[in-house]
Coordinates of C-alpha atoms in Angstrom, one line a residue:
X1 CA 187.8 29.9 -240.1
X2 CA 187.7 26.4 -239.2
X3 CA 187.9 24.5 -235.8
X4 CA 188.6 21.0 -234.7
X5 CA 185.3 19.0 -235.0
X6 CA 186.0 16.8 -231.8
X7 CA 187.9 19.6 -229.6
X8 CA 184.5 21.5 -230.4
X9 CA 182.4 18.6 -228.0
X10 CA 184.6 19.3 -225.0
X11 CA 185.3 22.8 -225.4
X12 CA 181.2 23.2 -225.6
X13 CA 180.2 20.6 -223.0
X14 CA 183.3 23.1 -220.8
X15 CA 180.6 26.5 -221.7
X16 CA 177.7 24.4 -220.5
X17 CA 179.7 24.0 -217.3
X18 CA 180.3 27.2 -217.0
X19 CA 177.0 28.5 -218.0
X20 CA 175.1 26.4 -215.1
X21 CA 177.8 28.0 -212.9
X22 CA 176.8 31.3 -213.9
X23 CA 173.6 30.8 -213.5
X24 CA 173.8 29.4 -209.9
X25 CA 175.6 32.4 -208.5
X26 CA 173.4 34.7 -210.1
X27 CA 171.0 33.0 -207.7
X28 CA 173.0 33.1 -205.0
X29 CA 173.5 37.2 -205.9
X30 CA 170.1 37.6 -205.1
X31 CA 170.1 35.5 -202.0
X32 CA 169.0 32.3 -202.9
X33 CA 171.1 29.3 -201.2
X34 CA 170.5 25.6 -201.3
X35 CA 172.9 22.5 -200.3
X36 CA 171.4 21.2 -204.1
X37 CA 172.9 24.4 -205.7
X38 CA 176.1 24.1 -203.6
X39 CA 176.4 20.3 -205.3
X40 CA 175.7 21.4 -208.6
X41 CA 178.3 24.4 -208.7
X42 CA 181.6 22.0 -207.7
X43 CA 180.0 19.6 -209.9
X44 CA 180.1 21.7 -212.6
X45 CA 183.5 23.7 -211.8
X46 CA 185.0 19.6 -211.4
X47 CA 183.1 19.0 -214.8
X48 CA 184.9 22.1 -216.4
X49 CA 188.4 20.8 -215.0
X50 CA 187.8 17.8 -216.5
X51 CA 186.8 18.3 -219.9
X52 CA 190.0 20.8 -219.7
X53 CA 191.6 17.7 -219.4
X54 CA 190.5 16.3 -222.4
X55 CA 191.0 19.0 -224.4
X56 CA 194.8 18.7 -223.4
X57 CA 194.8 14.9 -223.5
X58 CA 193.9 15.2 -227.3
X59 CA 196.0 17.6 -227.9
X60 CA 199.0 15.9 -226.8
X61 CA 198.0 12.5 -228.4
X62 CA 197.9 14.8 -232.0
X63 CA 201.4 15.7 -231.7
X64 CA 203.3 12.9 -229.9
X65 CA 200.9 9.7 -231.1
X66 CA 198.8 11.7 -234.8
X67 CA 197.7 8.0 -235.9
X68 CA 196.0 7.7 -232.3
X69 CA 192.3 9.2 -232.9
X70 CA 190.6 7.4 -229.8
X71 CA 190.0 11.0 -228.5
X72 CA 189.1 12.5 -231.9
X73 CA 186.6 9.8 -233.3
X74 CA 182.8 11.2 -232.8
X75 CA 181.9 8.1 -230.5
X76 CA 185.1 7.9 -228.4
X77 CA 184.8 11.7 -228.3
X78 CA 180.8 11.1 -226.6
X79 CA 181.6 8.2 -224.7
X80 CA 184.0 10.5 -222.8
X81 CA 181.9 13.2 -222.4
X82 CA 179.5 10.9 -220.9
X83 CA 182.1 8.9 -218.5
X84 CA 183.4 13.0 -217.7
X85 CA 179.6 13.9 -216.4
X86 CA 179.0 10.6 -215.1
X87 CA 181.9 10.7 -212.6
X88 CA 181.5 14.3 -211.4
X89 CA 178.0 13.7 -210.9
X90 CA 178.4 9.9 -209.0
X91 CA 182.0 11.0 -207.3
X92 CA 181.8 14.5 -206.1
X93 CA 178.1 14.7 -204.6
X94 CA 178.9 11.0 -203.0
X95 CA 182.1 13.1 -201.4
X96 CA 180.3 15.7 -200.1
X97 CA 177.9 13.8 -198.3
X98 CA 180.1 11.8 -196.7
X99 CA 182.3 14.6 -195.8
X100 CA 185.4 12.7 -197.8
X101 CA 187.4 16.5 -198.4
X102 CA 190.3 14.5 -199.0
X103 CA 188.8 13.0 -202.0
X104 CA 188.1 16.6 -203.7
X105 CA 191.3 17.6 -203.0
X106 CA 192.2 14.6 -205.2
X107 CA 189.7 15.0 -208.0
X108 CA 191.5 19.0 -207.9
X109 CA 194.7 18.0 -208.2
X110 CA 194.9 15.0 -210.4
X111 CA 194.3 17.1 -213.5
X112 CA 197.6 19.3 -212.6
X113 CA 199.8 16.2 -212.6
X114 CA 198.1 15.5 -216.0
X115 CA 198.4 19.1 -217.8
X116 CA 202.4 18.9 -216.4
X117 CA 202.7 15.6 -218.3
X118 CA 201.0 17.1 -221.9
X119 CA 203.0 20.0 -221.4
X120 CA 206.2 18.2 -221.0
X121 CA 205.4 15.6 -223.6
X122 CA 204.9 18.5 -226.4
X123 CA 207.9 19.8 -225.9
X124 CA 209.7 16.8 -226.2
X125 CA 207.8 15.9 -229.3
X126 CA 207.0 19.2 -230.8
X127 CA 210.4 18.9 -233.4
X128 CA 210.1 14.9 -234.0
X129 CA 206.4 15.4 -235.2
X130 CA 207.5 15.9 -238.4
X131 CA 203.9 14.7 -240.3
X132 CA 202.3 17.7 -238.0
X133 CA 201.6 20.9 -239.8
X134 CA 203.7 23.8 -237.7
X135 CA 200.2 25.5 -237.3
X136 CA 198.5 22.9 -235.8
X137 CA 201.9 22.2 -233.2
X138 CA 202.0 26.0 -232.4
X139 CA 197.9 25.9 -231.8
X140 CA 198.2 22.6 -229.5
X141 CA 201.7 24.2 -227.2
X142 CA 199.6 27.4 -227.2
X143 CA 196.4 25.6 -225.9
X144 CA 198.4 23.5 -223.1
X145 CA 200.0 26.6 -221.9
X146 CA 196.9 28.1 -221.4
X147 CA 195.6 25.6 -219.9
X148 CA 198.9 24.8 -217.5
X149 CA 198.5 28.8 -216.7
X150 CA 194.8 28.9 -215.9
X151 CA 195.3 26.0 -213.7
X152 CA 197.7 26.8 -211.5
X153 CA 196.8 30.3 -211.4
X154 CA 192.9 29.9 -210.9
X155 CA 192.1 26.4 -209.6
X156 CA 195.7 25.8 -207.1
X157 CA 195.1 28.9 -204.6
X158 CA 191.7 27.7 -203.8
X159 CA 192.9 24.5 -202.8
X160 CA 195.9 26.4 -200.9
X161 CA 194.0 28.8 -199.2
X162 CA 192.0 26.8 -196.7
X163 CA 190.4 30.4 -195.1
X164 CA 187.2 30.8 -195.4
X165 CA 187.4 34.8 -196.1
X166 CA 190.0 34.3 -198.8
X167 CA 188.6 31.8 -200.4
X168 CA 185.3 33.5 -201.0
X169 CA 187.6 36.5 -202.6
X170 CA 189.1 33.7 -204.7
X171 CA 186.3 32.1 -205.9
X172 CA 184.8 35.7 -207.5
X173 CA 188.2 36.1 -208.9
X174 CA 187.9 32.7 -210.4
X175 CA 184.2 33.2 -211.4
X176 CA 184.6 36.6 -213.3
X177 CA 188.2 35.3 -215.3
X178 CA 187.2 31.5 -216.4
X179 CA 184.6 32.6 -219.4
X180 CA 187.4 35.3 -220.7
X181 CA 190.2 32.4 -220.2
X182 CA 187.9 29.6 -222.0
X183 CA 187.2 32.1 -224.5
X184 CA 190.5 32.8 -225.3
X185 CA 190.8 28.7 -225.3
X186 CA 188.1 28.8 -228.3
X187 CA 190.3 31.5 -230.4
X188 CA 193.5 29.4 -229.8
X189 CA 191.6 26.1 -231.3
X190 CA 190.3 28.3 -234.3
X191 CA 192.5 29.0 -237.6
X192 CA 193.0 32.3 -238.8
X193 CA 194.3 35.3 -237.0
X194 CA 195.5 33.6 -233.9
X195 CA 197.7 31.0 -236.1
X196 CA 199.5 35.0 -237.3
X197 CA 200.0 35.8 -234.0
X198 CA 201.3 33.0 -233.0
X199 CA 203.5 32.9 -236.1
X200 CA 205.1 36.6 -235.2
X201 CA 205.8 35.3 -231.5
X202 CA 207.9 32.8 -233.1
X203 CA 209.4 34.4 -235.7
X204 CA 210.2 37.1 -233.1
X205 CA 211.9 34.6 -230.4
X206 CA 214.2 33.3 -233.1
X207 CA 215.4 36.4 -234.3
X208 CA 216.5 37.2 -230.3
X209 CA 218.1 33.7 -230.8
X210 CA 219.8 34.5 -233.7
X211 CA 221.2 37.9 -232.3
X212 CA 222.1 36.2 -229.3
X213 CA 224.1 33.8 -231.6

């Protein structure tokens, strides 16, 4: 199986995200709480939601602009990682200390506004990109779908939700499904069985089109 080289520094820098946030709430399991810990967490989880971001980003530039590689060259590919984890770790902190809430709820919704655009410029795209192999195009509309879904299923009711009590419930909810979702991110960006799958969905919708024909 093979994976996209670039893809593979986002999607790895998003585990490290998520394995610092694993690690904090184990500590907080066992009753350990700092106002440090509480920075590092949303600056992780904000870190994550980025870097989803990209991941989207360059899969939307693949299919609607392919001759575009500023997301896909190695150094492009770093500098963003570095501007990603420079501005959660300048922004978000600087936020929370000066009690700026309206700011996060910025930084949180920003990246919805971008996955909708991806989304909607695949679709328009997906049967013009001709010089795209249909793998590839059924791997980068099953990515941004994932991602559109984990979004607004996982990240928009904790900004909703403004209760304390339900957004504690929330935030386990979130915890214990984002390493399942990002795993099934890292099967969607990897060639093999998943491009099959994918394959028999389609092959199955048009038949219903057909018959409905």
């Amino acid at each position: 199986m093979q994976r996209s080289q670039v893809p593979v520094i986002y999607y790895t820098n998003l585990l490290l995200s998520n394995l610092i946030q694993m690690c904090i709430v184990t500590v907080w399991i066992i009753r350990v709480e700092s106002t440090m810990g509480v920075i590092i967490h949303h600056l992780c989880v904000m870190a994550g939601l980025y870097f989803k971001v990209c991941i989207a980003l360059e899969r939307c530039f693949f299919i609607t602009l392919p001759l575009l590689d500023c997301l896909r060259e190695t150094r492009s590919s770093v500098l963003v990682r570095v501007l990603v984890w420079a501005f959660c770790i300048v922004s978000l902190p600087l936020a929370l200390v000066l009690h700026q809430f309206i700011h996060l709820i910025i930084y949180a919704a920003l990246p919805g506004a971008l996955f909708i655009f991806c989304l909607a410029r695949i679709f328009r795209a997906l049967h013009a990109a001709t010089s795209v192999p249909t793998q590839e195009k059924r791997r980068s509309l099953g990515i941004l779908i994932l991602l559109f879904f984990k979004y607004f299923v996982l990240i928009v009711p904790i900004i909703i939700f403004p209760h304390e009590h339900i957004r504690f419930y929330i935030n386990w909810i979130l915890f214990l499904l984002c390493p399942f979702v990002d795993l099934a991110l890292c099967l969607f960006m990897r060639q093999g069985r998943i491009d099959r799958l994918l394959a028999c969905l389609c092959s199955a919708d048009a038949a219903a089109d057909h018959r409905c024909d």
